[in-house]
Coordinates of C-alpha atoms in Angstrom, one line a residue:
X1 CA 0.1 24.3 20.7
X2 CA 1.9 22.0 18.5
X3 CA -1.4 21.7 16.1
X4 CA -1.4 25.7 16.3
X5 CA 2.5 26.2 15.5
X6 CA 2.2 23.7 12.7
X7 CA -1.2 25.3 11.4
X8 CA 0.8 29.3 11.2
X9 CA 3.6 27.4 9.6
X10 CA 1.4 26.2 6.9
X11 CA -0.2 29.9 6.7
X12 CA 3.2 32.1 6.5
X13 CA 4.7 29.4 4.1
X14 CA 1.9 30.0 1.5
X15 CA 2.1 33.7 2.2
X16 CA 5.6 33.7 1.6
X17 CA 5.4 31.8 -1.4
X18 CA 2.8 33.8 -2.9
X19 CA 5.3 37.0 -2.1
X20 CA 2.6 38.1 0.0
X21 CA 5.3 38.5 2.8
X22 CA 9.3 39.1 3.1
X23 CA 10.3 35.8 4.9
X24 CA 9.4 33.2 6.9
X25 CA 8.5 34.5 10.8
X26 CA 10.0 32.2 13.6
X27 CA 7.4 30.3 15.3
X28 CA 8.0 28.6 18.2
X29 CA 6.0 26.4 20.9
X30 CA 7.3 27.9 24.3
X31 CA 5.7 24.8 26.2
X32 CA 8.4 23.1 24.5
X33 CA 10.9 24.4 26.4
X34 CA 9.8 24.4 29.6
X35 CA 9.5 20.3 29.4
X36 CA 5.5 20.1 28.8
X37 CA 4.6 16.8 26.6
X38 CA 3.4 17.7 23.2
X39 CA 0.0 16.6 22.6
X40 CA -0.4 14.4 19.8
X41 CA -3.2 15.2 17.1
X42 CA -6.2 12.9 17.1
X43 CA -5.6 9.9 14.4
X44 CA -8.4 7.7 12.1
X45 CA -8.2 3.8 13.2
X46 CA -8.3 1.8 9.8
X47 CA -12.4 0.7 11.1
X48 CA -13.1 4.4 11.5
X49 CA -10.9 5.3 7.8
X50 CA -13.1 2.7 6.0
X51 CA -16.1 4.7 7.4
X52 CA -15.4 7.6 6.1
X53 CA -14.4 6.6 2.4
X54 CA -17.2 4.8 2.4
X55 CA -19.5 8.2 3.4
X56 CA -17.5 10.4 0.9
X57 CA -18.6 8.0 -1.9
X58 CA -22.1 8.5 -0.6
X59 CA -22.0 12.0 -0.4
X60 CA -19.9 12.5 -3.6
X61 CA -22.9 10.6 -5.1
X62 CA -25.4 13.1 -3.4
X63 CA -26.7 11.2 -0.8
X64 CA -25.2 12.7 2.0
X65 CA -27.2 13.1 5.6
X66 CA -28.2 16.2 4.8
X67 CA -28.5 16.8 1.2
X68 CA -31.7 18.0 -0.3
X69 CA -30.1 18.8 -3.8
X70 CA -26.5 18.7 -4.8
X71 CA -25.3 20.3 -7.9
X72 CA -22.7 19.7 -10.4
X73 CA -20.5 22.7 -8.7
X74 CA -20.7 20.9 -5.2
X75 CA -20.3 17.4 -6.7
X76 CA -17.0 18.7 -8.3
X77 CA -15.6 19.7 -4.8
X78 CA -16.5 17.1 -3.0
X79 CA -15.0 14.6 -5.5
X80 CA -11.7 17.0 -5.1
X81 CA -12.2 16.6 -1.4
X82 CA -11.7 12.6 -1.5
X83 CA -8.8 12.6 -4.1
X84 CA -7.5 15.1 -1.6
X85 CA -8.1 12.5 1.8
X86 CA -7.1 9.7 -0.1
X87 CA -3.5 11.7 -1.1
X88 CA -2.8 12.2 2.4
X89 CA -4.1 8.7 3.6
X90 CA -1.8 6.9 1.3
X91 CA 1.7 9.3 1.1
X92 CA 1.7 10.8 4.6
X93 CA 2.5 13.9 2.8
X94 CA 1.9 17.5 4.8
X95 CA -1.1 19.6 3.7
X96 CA 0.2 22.2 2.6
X97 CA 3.0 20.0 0.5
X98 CA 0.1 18.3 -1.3
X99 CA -2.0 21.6 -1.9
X100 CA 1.2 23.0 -3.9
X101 CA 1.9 20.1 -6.4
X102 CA 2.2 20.9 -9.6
X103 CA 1.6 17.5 -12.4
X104 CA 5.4 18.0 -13.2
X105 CA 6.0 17.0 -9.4
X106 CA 4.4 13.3 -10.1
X107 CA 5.9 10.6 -12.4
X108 CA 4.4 7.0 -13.0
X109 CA 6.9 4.5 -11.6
X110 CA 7.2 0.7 -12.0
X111 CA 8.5 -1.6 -9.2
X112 CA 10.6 -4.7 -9.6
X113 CA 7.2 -6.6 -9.3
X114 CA 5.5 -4.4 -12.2
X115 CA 3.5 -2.2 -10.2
X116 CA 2.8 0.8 -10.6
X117 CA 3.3 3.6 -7.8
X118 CA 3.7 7.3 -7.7
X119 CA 7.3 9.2 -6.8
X120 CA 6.1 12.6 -5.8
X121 CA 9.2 15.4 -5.8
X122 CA 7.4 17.6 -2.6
X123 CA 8.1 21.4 -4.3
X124 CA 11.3 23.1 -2.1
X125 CA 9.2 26.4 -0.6
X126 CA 7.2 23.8 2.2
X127 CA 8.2 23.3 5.4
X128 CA 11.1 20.8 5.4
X129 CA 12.1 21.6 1.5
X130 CA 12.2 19.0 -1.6
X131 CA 12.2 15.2 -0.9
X132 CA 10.7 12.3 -2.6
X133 CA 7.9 10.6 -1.6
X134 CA 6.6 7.3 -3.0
X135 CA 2.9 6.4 -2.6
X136 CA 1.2 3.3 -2.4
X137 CA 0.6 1.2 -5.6
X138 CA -3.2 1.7 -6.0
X139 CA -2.6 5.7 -5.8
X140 CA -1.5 5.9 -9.4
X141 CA -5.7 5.2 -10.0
X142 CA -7.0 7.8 -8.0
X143 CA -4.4 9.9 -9.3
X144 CA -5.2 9.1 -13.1
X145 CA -9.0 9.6 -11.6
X146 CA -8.0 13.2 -10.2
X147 CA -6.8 14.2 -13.9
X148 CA -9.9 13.2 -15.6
X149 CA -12.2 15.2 -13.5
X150 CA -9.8 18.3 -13.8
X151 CA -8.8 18.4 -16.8
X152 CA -5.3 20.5 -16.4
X153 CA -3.2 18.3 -17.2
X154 CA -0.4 20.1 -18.8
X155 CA 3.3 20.0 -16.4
X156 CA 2.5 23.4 -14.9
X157 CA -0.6 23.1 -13.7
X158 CA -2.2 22.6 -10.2
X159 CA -2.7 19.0 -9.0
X160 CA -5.9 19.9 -7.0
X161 CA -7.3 23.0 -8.4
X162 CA -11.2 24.2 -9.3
X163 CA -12.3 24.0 -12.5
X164 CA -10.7 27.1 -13.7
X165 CA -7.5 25.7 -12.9
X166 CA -6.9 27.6 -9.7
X167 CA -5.6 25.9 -6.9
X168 CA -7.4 25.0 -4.1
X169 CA -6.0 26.3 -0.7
X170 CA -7.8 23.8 1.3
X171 CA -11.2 22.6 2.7
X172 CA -11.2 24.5 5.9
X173 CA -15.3 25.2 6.1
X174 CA -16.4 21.7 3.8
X175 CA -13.9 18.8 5.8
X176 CA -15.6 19.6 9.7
X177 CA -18.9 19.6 7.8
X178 CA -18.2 16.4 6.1
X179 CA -16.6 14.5 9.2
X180 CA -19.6 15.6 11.2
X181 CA -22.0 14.2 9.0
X182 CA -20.2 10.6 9.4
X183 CA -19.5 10.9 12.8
X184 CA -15.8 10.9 12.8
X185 CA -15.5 14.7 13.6
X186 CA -14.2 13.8 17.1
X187 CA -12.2 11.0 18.0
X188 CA -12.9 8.7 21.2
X189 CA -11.2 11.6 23.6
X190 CA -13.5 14.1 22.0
X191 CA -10.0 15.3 20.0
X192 CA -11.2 17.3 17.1
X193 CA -10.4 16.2 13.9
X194 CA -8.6 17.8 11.2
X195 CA -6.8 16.8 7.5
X196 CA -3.6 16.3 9.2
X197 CA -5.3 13.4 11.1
X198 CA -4.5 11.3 7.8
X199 CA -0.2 11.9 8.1
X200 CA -1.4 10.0 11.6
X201 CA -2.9 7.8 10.2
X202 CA -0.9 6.9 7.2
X203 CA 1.9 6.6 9.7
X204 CA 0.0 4.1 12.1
X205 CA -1.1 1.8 9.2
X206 CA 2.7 1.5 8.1
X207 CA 3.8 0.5 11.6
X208 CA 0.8 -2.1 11.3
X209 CA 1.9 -3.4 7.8
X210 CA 5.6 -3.1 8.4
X211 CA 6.0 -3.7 12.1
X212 CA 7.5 -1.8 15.3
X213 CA 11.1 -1.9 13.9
X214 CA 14.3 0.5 13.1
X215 CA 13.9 -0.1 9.2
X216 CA 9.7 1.1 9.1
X217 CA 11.4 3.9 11.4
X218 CA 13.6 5.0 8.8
X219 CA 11.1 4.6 5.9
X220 CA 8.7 6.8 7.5
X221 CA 10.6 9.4 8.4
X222 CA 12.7 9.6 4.6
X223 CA 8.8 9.4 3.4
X224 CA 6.9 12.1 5.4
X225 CA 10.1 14.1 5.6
X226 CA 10.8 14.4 9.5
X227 CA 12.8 12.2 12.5
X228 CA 12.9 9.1 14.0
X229 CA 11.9 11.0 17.3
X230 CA 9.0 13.1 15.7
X231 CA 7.5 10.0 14.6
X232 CA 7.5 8.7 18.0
X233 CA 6.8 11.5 20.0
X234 CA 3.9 12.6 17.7
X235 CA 2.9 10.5 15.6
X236 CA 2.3 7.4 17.0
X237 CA -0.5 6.6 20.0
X238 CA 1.1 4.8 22.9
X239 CA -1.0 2.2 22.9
X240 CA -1.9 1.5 19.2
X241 CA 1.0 -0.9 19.2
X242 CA 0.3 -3.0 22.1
X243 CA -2.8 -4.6 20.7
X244 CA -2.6 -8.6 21.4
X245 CA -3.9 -8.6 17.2
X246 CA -0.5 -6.7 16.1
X247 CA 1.5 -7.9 18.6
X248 CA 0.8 -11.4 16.5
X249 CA 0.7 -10.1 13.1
X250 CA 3.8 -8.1 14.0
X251 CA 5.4 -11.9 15.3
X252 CA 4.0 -13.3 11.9
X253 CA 5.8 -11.2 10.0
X254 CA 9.1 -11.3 11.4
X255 CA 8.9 -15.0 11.1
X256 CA 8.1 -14.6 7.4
X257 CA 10.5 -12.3 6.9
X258 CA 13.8 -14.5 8.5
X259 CA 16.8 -12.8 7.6
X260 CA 15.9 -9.3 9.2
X261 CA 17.3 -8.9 12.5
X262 CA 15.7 -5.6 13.2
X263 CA 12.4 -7.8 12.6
X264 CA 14.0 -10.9 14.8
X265 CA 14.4 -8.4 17.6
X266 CA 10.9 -7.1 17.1
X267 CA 9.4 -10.7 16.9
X268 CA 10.9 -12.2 19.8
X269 CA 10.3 -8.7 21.9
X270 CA 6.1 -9.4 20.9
X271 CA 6.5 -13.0 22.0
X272 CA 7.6 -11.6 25.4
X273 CA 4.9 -9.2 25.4
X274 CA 2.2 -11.9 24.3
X275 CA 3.6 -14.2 26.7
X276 CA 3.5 -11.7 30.0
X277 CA -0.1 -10.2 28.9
X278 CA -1.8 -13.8 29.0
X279 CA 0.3 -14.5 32.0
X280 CA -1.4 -11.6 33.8
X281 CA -4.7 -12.7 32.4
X282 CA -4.6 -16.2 33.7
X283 CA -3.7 -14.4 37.1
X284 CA -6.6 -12.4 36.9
X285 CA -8.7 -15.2 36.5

């Protein structure tokens, strides 16, 4: 239900910002209420993320699984597809929050270690209103990449949009074809994917990268613009976090890191962990 009421959200807020309707309508999830867990929206492991950039580039290039002959119209979209994927992947931004940037949203940015990243002002009429969101370094290139093969540039036009200028309102028929062609359509509980699979994702990786801690808590949700309780409740897989490999790398970290406390807590909570799982594995031997 909680994929649904988000998916209507995303539908009146376009309508209603196209004027197409008075005001917003009040959606609700009545399973919500009546105590029934929200079911979280299948995610990408980074294996399964690395598949599927490396099919886009394959079937950008026209040698997709089933291609025959692919022309320069379809080549177009399909490049606007994976600049689209790869936004999502590496901000954690909403949809419908990347589908209505405008080029006067983005600025170019410079860390303290000379860097370059892009601070993205999400427009006020989505669903949580203005914030800004700072990508990953390596963004700025696909970004730079995504102006090229556009061409509107100028401050008021459309981040993704055809080559008319018009913006694109989404993939809804071209993604499910794609992700069935590399396999990743369905994830191991036969979930079905959909674009907001990468928020997951780009939430998961962070976690990974950052560790299980208050701080990457707090990051996350000033970035993708909801709560600390969200984030846990849908957006990260009980589970993911309990792998023996980030239980370590999570440890590692914290180590490195020494004058966090948050990340002291979190390392010495891991060590526990680590300890009591190959504790019951020498008991099972």
């Amino acid at each position: 239900m909680d994929m649904e009421q988000s998916a209507l959200r995303e539908i009146f807020g376009w309508a209603n910002s196209m004027k197409l309707i008075a005001h917003m309508p009040i959606i609700e999830n009545t399973f919500a209420r009546q105590g029934i867990a929200a079911k979280r929206r299948p995610s990408f492991s980074h294996a399964e993320y690395m598949r599927l950039q490396d099919y886009m580039q394959r079937w950008v290039d026209g040698w997709g699984v089933n291609d025959e002959r692919v022309n320069s119209a379809h080549k177009y979209n399909r490049q606007l597809l994976k600049f689209y994927l790869t936004w999502l992947a590496e901000t954690g931004m909403r949809t419908g929050e990347v589908l209505q940037l405008k080029h006067r949203d983005i600025a170019v940015k410079t860390s303290d270690k000379g860097q370059q990243y892009l601070e993205i002002i999400v427009p006020k009429n989505t669903k949580t209103g203005t914030r800004i969101v700072r990508s990953h370094y390596f963004l700025n290139v696909h970004y730079q990449q995504l102006c090229k093969l556009t061409g509107h540039t100028e401050a008021g036009d459309w981040v993704f949009c055809d080559r008319n200028g018009k913006r694109n309102n989404g993939f809804y028929k071209t993604l499910p074809k794609m992700l069935e062609e590399a396999g990743l359509l369905y994830d191991e509980n036969g979930d079905r994917r959909t674009a907001y699979s990468l928020r997951h994702y780009y939430a998961e990786e962070r976690f990974r990268d950052m560790g299980y801690n208050l701080a990457t808590y707090d990051m996350l949700a000033e970035n993708m613009g909801t709560s600390r309780k969200q984030i846990d409740d849908h957006y990260v897989r009980k589970g993911m976090l309990m792998d023996v490999d980030v239980l370590l790398s999570t440890e590692g970290r914290a180590v490195q890191r020494g004058a966090a406390a948050t990340g002291a807590t979190e390392a010495d909570r891991a060590r526990r962990k680590l300890d009591a799982m190959q504790a019951a594995a020498k008991r099972r031997r």
